[in-house]
GROMACS .gro file of C-alpha atoms in nm:
model
  198
    1UNK     CA    1   9.660   9.196  10.118
    2UNK     CA    2   9.905   9.075  10.380
    3UNK     CA    3  10.146   9.337  10.517
    4UNK     CA    4  10.458   9.280  10.726
    5UNK     CA    5  10.540   9.588  10.931
    6UNK     CA    6  10.895   9.640  11.055
    7UNK     CA    7  11.006   9.869  11.336
    8UNK     CA    8  11.381   9.844  11.268
    9UNK     CA    9  11.629   9.832  11.551
   10UNK     CA   10  11.953   9.648  11.621
   11UNK     CA   11  11.872   9.563  11.984
   12UNK     CA   12  11.497   9.520  11.935
   13UNK     CA   13  11.334   9.479  11.593
   14UNK     CA   14  10.955   9.476  11.594
   15UNK     CA   15  10.776   9.258  11.338
   16UNK     CA   16  10.399   9.261  11.288
   17UNK     CA   17  10.184   9.097  11.023
   18UNK     CA   18   9.828   9.203  10.940
   19UNK     CA   19   9.571   9.109  10.679
   20UNK     CA   20   9.358   9.381  10.525
   21UNK     CA   21   8.982   9.324  10.526
   22UNK     CA   22   8.692   9.513  10.373
   23UNK     CA   23   8.591   9.863  10.487
   24UNK     CA   24   8.940   9.959  10.611
   25UNK     CA   25   8.936   9.683  10.870
   26UNK     CA   26   9.252   9.489  10.953
   27UNK     CA   27   9.328   9.171  11.146
   28UNK     CA   28   9.647   9.078  11.328
   29UNK     CA   29   9.819   8.761  11.207
   30UNK     CA   30  10.139   8.765  11.415
   31UNK     CA   31  10.360   8.997  11.616
   32UNK     CA   32  10.698   8.962  11.788
   33UNK     CA   33  11.014   9.147  11.877
   34UNK     CA   34  11.348   8.998  11.772
   35UNK     CA   35  11.626   9.085  12.015
   36UNK     CA   36  12.002   9.073  11.973
   37UNK     CA   37  12.257   9.097  12.256
   38UNK     CA   38  12.443   9.427  12.260
   39UNK     CA   39  12.761   9.241  12.361
   40UNK     CA   40  12.770   9.059  12.023
   41UNK     CA   41  12.947   9.207  11.720
   42UNK     CA   42  12.730   9.397  11.470
   43UNK     CA   43  12.779   9.135  11.197
   44UNK     CA   44  12.653   8.855  11.424
   45UNK     CA   45  12.357   9.065  11.532
   46UNK     CA   46  12.264   9.148  11.171
   47UNK     CA   47  12.306   8.781  11.078
   48UNK     CA   48  12.069   8.680  11.355
   49UNK     CA   49  11.813   8.940  11.246
   50UNK     CA   50  11.846   8.825  10.883
   51UNK     CA   51  11.767   8.467  10.983
   52UNK     CA   52  11.465   8.575  11.185
   53UNK     CA   53  11.335   8.804  10.908
   54UNK     CA   54  11.381   8.533  10.644
   55UNK     CA   55  11.179   8.296  10.863
   56UNK     CA   56  10.898   8.552  10.891
   57UNK     CA   57  10.896   8.594  10.512
   58UNK     CA   58  10.881   8.215  10.469
   59UNK     CA   59  10.607   8.159  10.725
   60UNK     CA   60  10.381   8.458  10.660
   61UNK     CA   61  10.446   8.528  10.288
   62UNK     CA   62  10.357   8.899  10.290
   63UNK     CA   63  10.250   9.087   9.978
   64UNK     CA   64  10.441   9.396  10.090
   65UNK     CA   65  10.689   9.491  10.361
   66UNK     CA   66  10.632   9.831  10.529
   67UNK     CA   67  10.927   9.976  10.720
   68UNK     CA   68  10.955  10.281  10.940
   69UNK     CA   69  11.169  10.536  10.756
   70UNK     CA   70  11.491  10.620  10.940
   71UNK     CA   71  11.518  10.982  11.044
   72UNK     CA   72  11.811  11.182  11.180
   73UNK     CA   73  11.864  11.202  11.554
   74UNK     CA   74  12.146  11.313  11.781
   75UNK     CA   75  12.235  10.958  11.891
   76UNK     CA   76  12.453  10.846  11.598
   77UNK     CA   77  12.513  10.491  11.727
   78UNK     CA   78  12.138  10.425  11.756
   79UNK     CA   79  12.061  10.570  11.414
   80UNK     CA   80  12.339  10.363  11.255
   81UNK     CA   81  12.198  10.037  11.394
   82UNK     CA   82  11.846  10.134  11.288
   83UNK     CA   83  11.966  10.220  10.936
   84UNK     CA   84  12.158   9.892  10.908
   85UNK     CA   85  11.853   9.686  11.005
   86UNK     CA   86  11.630   9.891  10.775
   87UNK     CA   87  11.863   9.825  10.480
   88UNK     CA   88  11.893   9.458  10.571
   89UNK     CA   89  11.516   9.403  10.573
   90UNK     CA   90  11.472   9.602  10.252
   91UNK     CA   91  11.735   9.391  10.077
   92UNK     CA   92  11.594   9.060  10.198
   93UNK     CA   93  11.246   9.157  10.081
   94UNK     CA   94  11.381   9.276   9.745
   95UNK     CA   95  11.561   8.943   9.687
   96UNK     CA   96  11.220   8.776   9.699
   97UNK     CA   97  11.056   9.037   9.478
   98UNK     CA   98  10.842   9.169   9.764
   99UNK     CA   99  10.768   9.543   9.733
  100UNK     CA  100  10.894   9.765  10.014
  101UNK     CA  101  10.720  10.080  10.135
  102UNK     CA  102  10.852  10.327  10.388
  103UNK     CA  103  10.657  10.552  10.624
  104UNK     CA  104  10.789  10.824  10.854
  105UNK     CA  105  10.713  10.805  11.226
  106UNK     CA  106  10.485  11.111  11.199
  107UNK     CA  107  10.293  10.952  10.908
  108UNK     CA  108  10.238  10.638  11.115
  109UNK     CA  109  10.127  10.833  11.423
  110UNK     CA  110   9.892  11.055  11.221
  111UNK     CA  111   9.742  10.755  11.043
  112UNK     CA  112   9.681  10.560  11.364
  113UNK     CA  113   9.585  10.835  11.610
  114UNK     CA  114   9.503  11.139  11.397
  115UNK     CA  115   9.803  11.328  11.537
  116UNK     CA  116  10.160  11.316  11.406
  117UNK     CA  117  10.280  11.406  11.757
  118UNK     CA  118  10.114  11.119  11.945
  119UNK     CA  119  10.323  10.939  12.206
  120UNK     CA  120  10.394  10.565  12.218
  121UNK     CA  121  10.115  10.500  12.470
  122UNK     CA  122   9.855  10.664  12.244
  123UNK     CA  123   9.978  10.462  11.943
  124UNK     CA  124   9.970  10.137  12.142
  125UNK     CA  125   9.617  10.209  12.270
  126UNK     CA  126   9.488  10.279  11.919
  127UNK     CA  127   9.660   9.971  11.770
  128UNK     CA  128   9.493   9.762  12.042
  129UNK     CA  129   9.151   9.913  11.957
  130UNK     CA  130   9.191   9.895  11.579
  131UNK     CA  131   9.291   9.528  11.590
  132UNK     CA  132   9.036   9.440  11.861
  133UNK     CA  133   9.303   9.287  12.086
  134UNK     CA  134   9.235   9.182  12.445
  135UNK     CA  135   9.564   9.334  12.564
  136UNK     CA  136   9.814   9.583  12.423
  137UNK     CA  137  10.104   9.430  12.229
  138UNK     CA  138  10.425   9.450  12.431
  139UNK     CA  139  10.690   9.581  12.422
  140UNK     CA  140  10.629   9.909  12.236
  141UNK     CA  141  10.835   9.786  11.939
  142UNK     CA  142  10.568   9.519  11.875
  143UNK     CA  143  10.288   9.776  11.874
  144UNK     CA  144  10.497  10.004  11.651
  145UNK     CA  145  10.547   9.727  11.393
  146UNK     CA  146  10.171   9.668  11.380
  147UNK     CA  147  10.111  10.044  11.357
  148UNK     CA  148  10.344  10.066  11.055
  149UNK     CA  149  10.156   9.780  10.884
  150UNK     CA  150   9.818   9.942  10.959
  151UNK     CA  151   9.945  10.278  10.833
  152UNK     CA  152  10.047  10.115  10.505
  153UNK     CA  153   9.712   9.941  10.468
  154UNK     CA  154   9.534  10.277  10.502
  155UNK     CA  155   9.780  10.505  10.323
  156UNK     CA  156   9.971  10.319  10.059
  157UNK     CA  157   9.854   9.962  10.013
  158UNK     CA  158   9.745  10.008   9.651
  159UNK     CA  159  10.076  10.159   9.544
  160UNK     CA  160  10.287   9.848   9.599
  161UNK     CA  161  10.108   9.521   9.536
  162UNK     CA  162  10.250   9.189   9.431
  163UNK     CA  163  10.120   8.838   9.401
  164UNK     CA  164  10.159   8.618   9.709
  165UNK     CA  165  10.345   8.290   9.675
  166UNK     CA  166  10.685   8.129   9.646
  167UNK     CA  167  10.763   8.252   9.293
  168UNK     CA  168  10.841   8.613   9.376
  169UNK     CA  169  11.142   8.705   9.166
  170UNK     CA  170  11.333   9.034   9.174
  171UNK     CA  171  11.406   9.036   8.799
  172UNK     CA  172  11.044   8.958   8.714
  173UNK     CA  173  10.923   9.227   8.953
  174UNK     CA  174  11.155   9.487   8.802
  175UNK     CA  175  11.022   9.395   8.458
  176UNK     CA  176  10.666   9.437   8.579
  177UNK     CA  177  10.743   9.771   8.744
  178UNK     CA  178  10.609   9.658   9.082
  179UNK     CA  179  10.890   9.754   9.315
  180UNK     CA  180  10.822  10.001   9.592
  181UNK     CA  181  11.014  10.324   9.547
  182UNK     CA  182  11.056  10.394   9.917
  183UNK     CA  183  10.963  10.758   9.843
  184UNK     CA  184  10.681  10.958   9.994
  185UNK     CA  185  10.406  11.079   9.757
  186UNK     CA  186  10.557  11.429   9.754
  187UNK     CA  187  10.901  11.287   9.673
  188UNK     CA  188  10.752  11.072   9.393
  189UNK     CA  189  10.582  11.380   9.243
  190UNK     CA  190  10.909  11.574   9.259
  191UNK     CA  191  11.099  11.285   9.093
  192UNK     CA  192  10.831  11.267   8.818
  193UNK     CA  193  10.857  11.643   8.759
  194UNK     CA  194  11.235  11.618   8.726
  195UNK     CA  195  11.205  11.326   8.479
  196UNK     CA  196  10.941  11.513   8.274
  197UNK     CA  197  11.159  11.826   8.263
  198UNK     CA  198  11.447  11.637   8.096
   0.00000   0.00000   0.00000
């Protein structure tokens, strides 16, 4: 399975692609950070990110897109930009029928390092080791995107699979029930319990 990890951000958006191998091994395919100038208007910045993300989907043809789940912080302007980019990448993937999975920062940290409270340096060091890289991916947004992809390969890869190729279609995917819910396992269980109770 090929996974595109996204560390969403309006100023810096990390993108990392990995392939899953046997025995929980993974291999890096590509990594980059797309930047937008803070002086530009938000619509231009989102348009630029959309073009870059579309290009990554065209070139790498992932089976699933894994995105870091947005969480509340005190800095409203930062969280707004992150949420906008998260929604943009989710929508662009959905238009192609590519399942989307979301993982919280603590899930990613725990999956990669064993601790949900690990710092960025610890995550970067483990990503470098897991992927067998000669040097750490820089900046941190690049390592974070790869960490999100690795987390999905170890935690949720079987829950959102699709067939690679150019014929991914949103309507067909909905009919086949293959879209990612974007919910955690606990949230999915709660939603199932509510449906069953009706």
